[in-house]
Coordinates of C-alpha atoms in Angstrom, one line a residue:
M1224 CA -159.7 36.0 29.8
P1225 CA -163.3 37.2 30.3
R1226 CA -163.9 40.9 31.0
A1227 CA -165.7 40.0 34.3
A1228 CA -162.6 38.4 35.7
V1229 CA -160.5 41.3 35.0
R1230 CA -162.9 43.6 36.5
A1231 CA -163.0 41.2 39.6
Y1232 CA -159.2 41.1 39.7
L1233 CA -158.8 44.8 39.4
A1234 CA -161.7 45.5 42.2
L1235 CA -159.7 43.1 44.5
V1236 CA -156.6 44.7 44.0
G1237 CA -157.9 48.1 44.6
G1238 CA -159.5 47.0 47.7
L1239 CA -156.7 45.4 49.1
G1240 CA -154.6 48.4 48.2
G1241 CA -156.9 50.9 49.8
L1242 CA -157.2 48.4 52.9
V1243 CA -153.4 48.4 53.2
T1244 CA -153.2 52.0 53.0
A1245 CA -155.8 52.5 55.7
V1246 CA -153.9 50.0 58.0
M1247 CA -150.6 52.0 57.5
L1248 CA -152.2 55.4 58.0
M1249 CA -153.5 54.2 61.5
M1250 CA -150.2 52.4 62.3
S1251 CA -148.6 55.9 61.7
V1252 CA -151.0 57.9 63.8
A1253 CA -150.9 55.3 66.7
A1254 CA -147.1 55.5 66.5
N1255 CA -146.8 59.1 66.5
S1256 CA -149.6 60.0 69.0
G1257 CA -147.9 58.6 72.1
G1258 CA -144.9 61.2 71.9
E1259 CA -147.3 64.2 70.9
A1260 CA -149.6 63.3 73.9
E1261 CA -146.7 63.2 76.3
R1262 CA -145.5 66.6 74.8
I1263 CA -149.0 68.1 75.3
A1264 CA -149.4 66.7 78.8
G1265 CA -145.7 68.1 79.6
T1266 CA -146.8 71.6 78.6
Q1267 CA -150.1 71.7 80.7
D1268 CA -147.7 72.8 83.7
D1269 CA -146.4 75.9 81.9
S1270 CA -148.1 79.2 81.6
Y1271 CA -150.0 80.1 78.4
A1272 CA -147.4 82.3 77.2
A1273 CA -144.9 79.4 77.3
T1274 CA -147.3 77.0 75.6
L1275 CA -148.0 79.5 72.9
V1276 CA -144.4 80.1 72.2
G1277 CA -143.7 76.4 72.2
A1278 CA -146.3 75.5 69.9
L1279 CA -145.2 78.6 67.6
A1280 CA -141.6 77.3 67.7
V1281 CA -142.7 73.7 66.6
N1282 CA -144.8 75.0 63.7
L1283 CA -142.3 77.7 62.4
S1284 CA -139.5 74.8 62.6
K1285 CA -141.3 73.0 59.8
P1286 CA -140.3 73.6 56.2
L1287 CA -142.6 75.6 54.2
R1288 CA -144.5 73.7 51.3

């Protein structure tokens, strides 16, 4: 098999992999932003202190890496 064909195949597979990854990332962000937007909109009626406490509770509930 010629080297040019192998390089073209690898470039094609790499490009498709990158494209699939980008699409999956966009779908993930789109799926998660609706609920997050509703949560943020719901906190607009609260006071600043309640919003701050809510944000800290969300951040502190995540496991440390």
